[in-house]
Coordinates of C-alpha atoms in Angstrom, one line a residue:
M1 CA 0.1 0.3 0.1
K2 CA 2.3 2.7 -1.0
T3 CA 1.1 6.4 -1.2
N4 CA 0.0 7.7 -4.1
K5 CA 2.1 9.5 -6.3
R6 CA 0.0 11.3 -8.4
T7 CA -1.5 12.9 -5.0
K8 CA -0.1 16.5 -5.5
P9 CA 1.8 17.1 -1.6
L10 CA 0.1 18.9 1.4
N11 CA 1.7 22.5 2.9
A12 CA 3.2 21.5 6.2
Y13 CA 0.4 24.6 7.1
V14 CA -2.4 23.0 6.6
L15 CA -1.9 20.2 9.9
F16 CA -2.4 23.4 11.9
F17 CA -6.4 23.7 10.7
I18 CA -6.4 20.2 10.3
I19 CA -5.2 18.7 13.6
S20 CA -6.7 22.0 16.4
G21 CA -10.4 21.4 13.7
T22 CA -10.0 17.4 14.8
Q23 CA -9.5 18.0 18.2
L24 CA -11.9 21.0 18.8
G25 CA -14.5 19.9 16.6
D26 CA -16.0 17.7 18.8
P27 CA -15.0 17.9 22.4
A28 CA -15.4 21.2 22.1
Q29 CA -19.2 21.6 22.2
S30 CA -19.5 19.8 26.0
F31 CA -15.9 18.4 27.5
Q32 CA -16.2 21.2 30.7
R33 CA -18.8 19.0 32.0
N34 CA -16.8 15.8 32.8
V35 CA -13.7 18.1 33.2
Y36 CA -15.5 19.5 36.5
I37 CA -16.9 16.7 38.2
A38 CA -12.5 15.0 38.0
A39 CA -10.6 18.0 38.9
G40 CA -13.5 20.7 40.3
H41 CA -12.3 24.2 39.4
D42 CA -8.4 23.5 38.5
A43 CA -10.3 21.3 35.8
W44 CA -7.8 23.9 34.0
V45 CA -3.9 22.8 35.1
C46 CA -5.4 19.1 33.9
M47 CA -5.9 21.1 30.8
I48 CA -2.6 22.2 30.3
L49 CA -0.8 19.0 32.2
N50 CA -2.2 18.0 28.8
G51 CA -0.7 19.5 26.5
L52 CA 2.2 18.8 27.9
L53 CA 2.0 15.5 27.4
V54 CA 0.4 15.2 23.7
S55 CA 2.8 18.2 23.2
A56 CA 5.6 14.8 24.2
A57 CA 4.1 11.9 22.5
L58 CA 3.9 13.8 19.1
Y59 CA 7.1 14.6 19.1
A60 CA 8.0 11.3 19.5
M61 CA 4.9 10.8 16.7
V62 CA 7.4 12.9 14.0
K63 CA 10.7 11.8 15.1
T64 CA 8.9 8.0 14.4
M65 CA 7.3 9.0 10.5
G66 CA 11.3 11.1 9.7
V67 CA 12.9 7.4 9.4
Y68 CA 10.0 6.3 7.1
P69 CA 9.2 9.7 5.2
E70 CA 7.1 8.3 3.0
K71 CA 5.2 5.3 4.9
D72 CA 2.7 5.9 7.9
L73 CA 1.3 4.2 10.1
Y74 CA -0.5 1.0 8.0
Q75 CA 2.6 0.5 6.2
I76 CA 5.5 0.9 8.9
H77 CA 3.8 -1.2 11.0
Q78 CA 3.5 -3.8 8.0
E79 CA 7.5 -3.6 7.6
L80 CA 8.4 -3.8 12.2
F81 CA 5.7 -6.3 12.8
G82 CA 5.0 -9.1 9.6
R83 CA 2.0 -9.7 7.3
W84 CA 0.2 -10.7 10.5
L85 CA 0.9 -8.3 13.8
G86 CA 1.1 -6.1 11.4
K87 CA -2.4 -6.5 10.5
L88 CA -4.3 -6.9 14.0
F89 CA -2.5 -3.4 15.5
N90 CA -3.8 -1.7 11.7
L91 CA -7.5 -3.7 12.0
A92 CA -7.3 -1.2 15.5
F93 CA -6.7 2.0 14.0
V94 CA -9.0 1.0 11.4
L95 CA -12.0 1.0 14.6
Y96 CA -9.9 3.3 16.4
F97 CA -10.5 6.0 13.3
F98 CA -14.5 4.4 12.4
I99 CA -15.4 4.5 15.8
F100 CA -13.9 7.5 16.6
C101 CA -16.6 9.3 13.2
F102 CA -19.3 7.5 14.4
T103 CA -19.4 9.0 17.6
V104 CA -18.3 12.1 16.3
L105 CA -21.6 12.4 14.2
H106 CA -24.1 10.8 16.9
S107 CA -22.5 13.6 19.4
Y108 CA -23.3 17.0 16.6
G109 CA -26.8 14.4 15.5
E110 CA -27.6 14.9 18.7
V111 CA -27.0 18.9 19.6
V112 CA -29.2 18.8 16.7
H113 CA -32.2 17.0 17.6
T114 CA -32.1 19.7 20.5
W115 CA -31.5 23.2 19.9
L116 CA -32.7 22.8 15.9
F117 CA -35.1 20.1 14.6
P118 CA -35.9 17.9 17.8
D119 CA -38.6 16.3 14.7
M120 CA -36.4 15.5 12.4
N121 CA -35.5 11.4 11.8
S122 CA -31.6 9.5 12.8
W123 CA -31.7 8.4 9.7
L124 CA -32.5 11.0 7.7
F125 CA -29.2 13.5 9.5
N126 CA -27.7 10.6 8.8
T127 CA -27.7 10.5 5.6
L128 CA -27.7 13.4 4.7
M129 CA -24.1 13.4 6.1
S130 CA -22.9 9.9 4.5
L131 CA -24.0 12.2 1.0
L132 CA -21.2 14.7 2.6
F133 CA -18.8 12.5 3.9
L134 CA -19.3 9.9 0.5
Y135 CA -18.1 13.6 -1.8
G136 CA -15.3 14.8 0.8
V137 CA -13.9 11.8 1.1
T138 CA -13.9 10.3 -2.3
G139 CA -12.1 13.7 -3.3
G140 CA -8.9 12.9 -0.9
V141 CA -6.8 14.7 1.2
Q142 CA -6.8 17.9 -0.9
V143 CA -10.3 18.1 -0.4
I144 CA -10.7 17.6 2.8
A145 CA -7.1 19.9 4.3
G146 CA -9.2 22.6 2.0
F147 CA -12.4 21.5 3.4
A148 CA -10.0 21.5 7.4
V149 CA -8.5 25.2 6.1
V150 CA -10.9 27.0 5.5
S151 CA -13.8 25.5 8.1
F152 CA -11.5 27.4 10.6
I153 CA -11.0 29.9 9.0
L154 CA -14.5 30.3 9.2
W155 CA -15.0 29.6 12.7
L156 CA -12.1 31.8 14.9
W157 CA -15.7 34.0 14.8
V158 CA -17.3 32.3 17.2
F159 CA -14.8 33.7 19.4
L160 CA -15.6 36.3 19.4
L161 CA -19.3 35.5 21.2
Y162 CA -17.3 34.6 24.3
Y163 CA -17.7 38.1 25.5
F164 CA -21.1 37.2 26.5
P165 CA -20.1 35.5 29.4
W166 CA -17.8 37.8 31.0
K167 CA -19.9 40.0 31.5
Y168 CA -21.8 37.9 34.6
A169 CA -18.7 36.0 35.2
Q170 CA -17.3 35.8 39.4
V171 CA -13.8 34.7 38.4
D172 CA -14.3 34.1 42.6
Q173 CA -14.9 30.4 41.1
L174 CA -11.5 30.0 40.4
L175 CA -10.2 30.5 43.8
P176 CA -8.5 28.7 45.0
L177 CA -6.2 28.2 43.1
F178 CA -4.1 24.3 43.0
E179 CA -6.6 23.8 45.8
T180 CA -6.9 20.3 43.8
G181 CA -5.3 17.2 44.8
P182 CA -3.3 14.6 43.4
G183 CA -5.7 11.9 42.6
Q184 CA -8.4 14.3 41.4
I185 CA -5.3 16.6 39.0
V186 CA -4.9 12.5 37.9
K187 CA -9.2 11.6 37.2
G188 CA -9.4 14.5 35.6
M189 CA -6.3 14.4 32.7
R190 CA -8.4 10.9 32.1
A191 CA -11.2 13.4 31.3
A192 CA -9.8 15.8 29.4
T193 CA -7.9 12.5 26.7
Y194 CA -10.8 12.7 24.4
P195 CA -11.2 16.6 24.1
M196 CA -6.8 15.9 23.0
L197 CA -7.9 13.3 20.5
G198 CA -7.2 13.6 17.1
Y199 CA -3.0 14.9 17.4
E200 CA -2.3 11.2 16.0
L201 CA -3.6 11.4 12.3
V202 CA 0.0 12.7 12.2
Y203 CA 1.2 9.8 11.3
F204 CA -1.1 9.5 8.1
L205 CA -1.1 12.7 6.6
Y206 CA 2.6 13.0 7.3
P207 CA 3.5 10.9 3.8
F208 CA 2.0 13.8 2.2
I209 CA 3.1 17.2 3.4
R210 CA 5.8 19.1 0.3
D211 CA 7.6 20.4 3.6
K212 CA 8.4 17.8 6.4
H213 CA 11.5 19.7 8.4
N214 CA 8.0 22.0 9.2
V215 CA 5.4 19.5 10.2
Q216 CA 6.8 19.2 13.8
K217 CA 6.7 23.0 14.2
Y218 CA 3.2 23.6 12.8
S219 CA 1.7 19.9 15.0
Q220 CA 3.2 22.0 17.7
L221 CA 1.5 24.6 17.2
A222 CA -2.1 22.8 16.5
V223 CA -2.1 21.2 19.9
A224 CA -1.0 24.7 21.6
F225 CA -3.9 26.4 19.6
T226 CA -6.7 23.5 21.5
V227 CA -5.2 23.9 24.9
F228 CA -5.7 27.6 25.4
T229 CA -9.2 27.5 23.6
Y230 CA -10.0 24.2 26.0
C231 CA -8.1 26.4 28.7
T232 CA -10.7 29.3 27.5
L233 CA -13.8 27.8 27.6
L234 CA -12.7 25.5 30.8
I235 CA -12.4 28.7 32.6
N236 CA -15.8 31.0 31.2
A237 CA -17.6 28.1 32.2
I238 CA -16.3 27.8 35.7
V239 CA -17.2 32.0 36.3
F240 CA -20.5 31.8 34.2
Y241 CA -21.5 28.8 35.9
A242 CA -22.1 27.7 39.4
G243 CA -20.1 24.6 40.7
E244 CA -23.5 22.7 40.6
Q245 CA -25.4 25.0 38.1
L246 CA -21.9 23.3 35.8
K247 CA -21.6 19.8 37.1
H248 CA -25.6 19.5 35.3
T249 CA -25.1 21.3 32.0
V250 CA -24.4 19.5 29.2
W251 CA -23.6 22.1 26.5
A252 CA -21.7 24.5 28.4
T253 CA -20.3 26.0 24.6
Y254 CA -23.4 25.9 23.3
S255 CA -25.9 27.5 26.1
W256 CA -23.9 30.3 26.2
Y257 CA -24.8 31.4 22.8
K258 CA -28.6 31.4 24.7
I259 CA -27.4 35.5 25.9
A260 CA -25.9 36.7 22.4
Q261 CA -27.9 39.6 22.4
F262 CA -28.3 41.4 18.6
P263 CA -30.7 43.7 17.3
F264 CA -31.5 42.0 14.4
L265 CA -31.5 38.4 15.1
E266 CA -33.1 36.5 18.5
R267 CA -32.8 33.3 19.5
F268 CA -28.0 33.1 18.0
E269 CA -27.9 29.8 20.1
I270 CA -30.2 27.7 16.5
V271 CA -27.2 30.0 15.0
G272 CA -25.0 29.0 16.8
A273 CA -25.7 24.8 15.9
A274 CA -25.8 24.9 12.9
F275 CA -23.3 26.6 11.8
W276 CA -21.2 24.0 14.4
M277 CA -21.5 21.5 10.8
I278 CA -19.2 23.6 9.5
L279 CA -16.4 22.6 11.9
V280 CA -17.8 19.3 13.0
L281 CA -17.9 18.2 9.0
P282 CA -14.1 17.7 7.6
N283 CA -13.4 16.2 11.7
N284 CA -15.1 13.3 10.0
L285 CA -14.4 13.9 6.9
V286 CA -10.3 13.2 8.3
L287 CA -11.0 11.1 10.7
L288 CA -13.0 8.9 8.3
W289 CA -10.2 9.1 5.2
A290 CA -8.0 7.9 7.6
S291 CA -10.0 4.9 9.0
T292 CA -11.1 3.8 5.6
R293 CA -6.9 4.1 4.3
G294 CA -6.9 1.6 6.8
M295 CA -9.1 -0.9 4.9
R296 CA -7.3 -1.2 2.1
S297 CA -4.3 -2.8 4.6
V298 CA -6.6 -5.2 6.3
F299 CA -9.0 -6.4 4.3
K300 CA -7.5 -5.7 0.9
L301 CA -10.8 -3.6 0.2
K302 CA -10.9 -0.3 -2.4
Q303 CA -11.4 2.6 -0.4
K304 CA -14.2 3.9 -2.3
Y305 CA -15.7 0.7 -1.8
A306 CA -14.7 0.5 2.1
L307 CA -16.8 4.4 2.3
Y308 CA -19.6 3.1 1.5
A309 CA -19.6 0.6 3.8
C310 CA -19.3 2.3 6.1
C311 CA -21.7 5.4 5.3
L312 CA -24.0 2.6 4.8
I313 CA -23.6 1.1 8.4
F314 CA -24.0 5.2 9.1
V315 CA -26.8 5.4 8.0
L316 CA -28.7 1.6 9.0
S317 CA -26.8 2.2 12.9
S318 CA -28.8 5.4 13.2
E319 CA -31.7 4.0 15.8
L320 CA -27.7 2.2 18.4
L321 CA -26.7 5.5 19.9
F322 CA -28.5 8.4 20.1
T323 CA -29.1 9.2 23.7
H324 CA -25.8 11.3 24.7
E325 CA -25.1 8.5 27.3
D326 CA -24.5 6.4 24.8
V327 CA -22.7 8.8 23.3
E328 CA -20.7 9.7 26.1
W329 CA -20.2 6.3 27.3
V330 CA -18.3 5.9 23.6
S331 CA -16.6 9.2 24.3
N332 CA -15.5 8.1 27.8
L333 CA -14.2 3.9 25.9
L334 CA -12.4 6.7 23.3
G335 CA -11.5 8.7 25.9
E336 CA -9.6 5.4 28.0
F337 CA -7.9 3.8 23.8
G338 CA -6.3 7.5 23.7
F339 CA -5.0 7.3 27.3
F340 CA -3.0 4.5 26.3
L341 CA -2.1 6.1 22.6
V342 CA -0.4 9.9 24.8
W343 CA 1.7 6.9 27.5
L344 CA 2.6 3.9 25.7
Y345 CA 2.3 3.9 22.2
P346 CA 4.7 7.1 20.8
F347 CA 7.4 5.9 23.2
A348 CA 7.4 2.1 22.6
L349 CA 6.7 2.4 18.9
L350 CA 9.9 4.9 18.6
A351 CA 12.0 2.6 21.0
L352 CA 11.1 -0.6 18.4
V353 CA 12.0 1.9 15.2
R354 CA 15.1 3.7 16.7
W355 CA 16.2 -0.3 18.1
K356 CA 15.5 -1.9 14.6
T357 CA 17.4 0.9 12.4
G358 CA 20.3 1.0 14.8
R359 CA 20.4 -2.9 15.0
A360 CA 20.1 -2.8 10.6
K361 CA 23.3 -0.8 11.0
K362 CA 24.9 -2.7 12.8
K363 CA 24.8 -5.5 10.9
G364 CA 26.0 -3.3 8.1
A365 CA 29.0 -2.2 8.9
E366 CA 29.8 -5.8 10.3
A367 CA 29.7 -6.6 6.8

């Protein structure tokens, strides 16, 4: 499964938009509640610590890809572990990205049902979104990157809306600082794992980047921007909501839109919920692209047929995962896998790659 040479290479700066867009797309709607329940008013510390861990893991990922500049993780697994064990590792990532995409789709579908169209059939929503997925993913990584850049730029104006909660803020709710114990901080970091997922896409986008020497820089900038954004949203939520209120507010970010007032628009939260699809769509596209790309390796299935199968599953499973508890359960499951991804896998893989390349060089020198 070699990288398609006909694909025009991407500039490294697109990684900033793809990674940060994927990290922020779904969790930014509602992540505050879970992190606050775990770590209280020091929850923002958990986001910073998680950001440092992700930054270290990302550094290891890019170093690993530097050894195999023309291969993605699926191909690296095959080379390192052989045919069958490599396929097993690849299958894990295929399922991971598919479930990730599935969760983002249903999470946004829940928002659409709650805020926009309460009577809309879930199968209709999933069908319409699947048609967009078919168009975007079949266009290839260039189309997906274009979606990511444009949607991110269009979404930036939403930051202006976070002025409204500060009119009612009670800053003393952040005090006393650093009161939370280490055990609660660790729990908060686990709760904050899912919002940070998405940086692992570097493993699959690296072969398509033209200026590979800039991959580390733009990827790290993306993570830094994500951490800054999450800390801003989390601090906003803590100073705006009372503690018990935040624990029971599912969509803390969306709820702010209710207090945004404009003379020409009465219910801005409807616009905000609809506009969020601009950020969620490229999120789904890149996750589905990564999953279906791996299916070529695992199942020897053409990517377009894998894409059709995934979209069909999305439509047929419309009623299987549509309560908030279901979505949250799967999100927590992804977070647990992501916790392993942050703490262990990138460093273990880098160590294995360096050991294997060092051993090969030693044998070559002896020969």
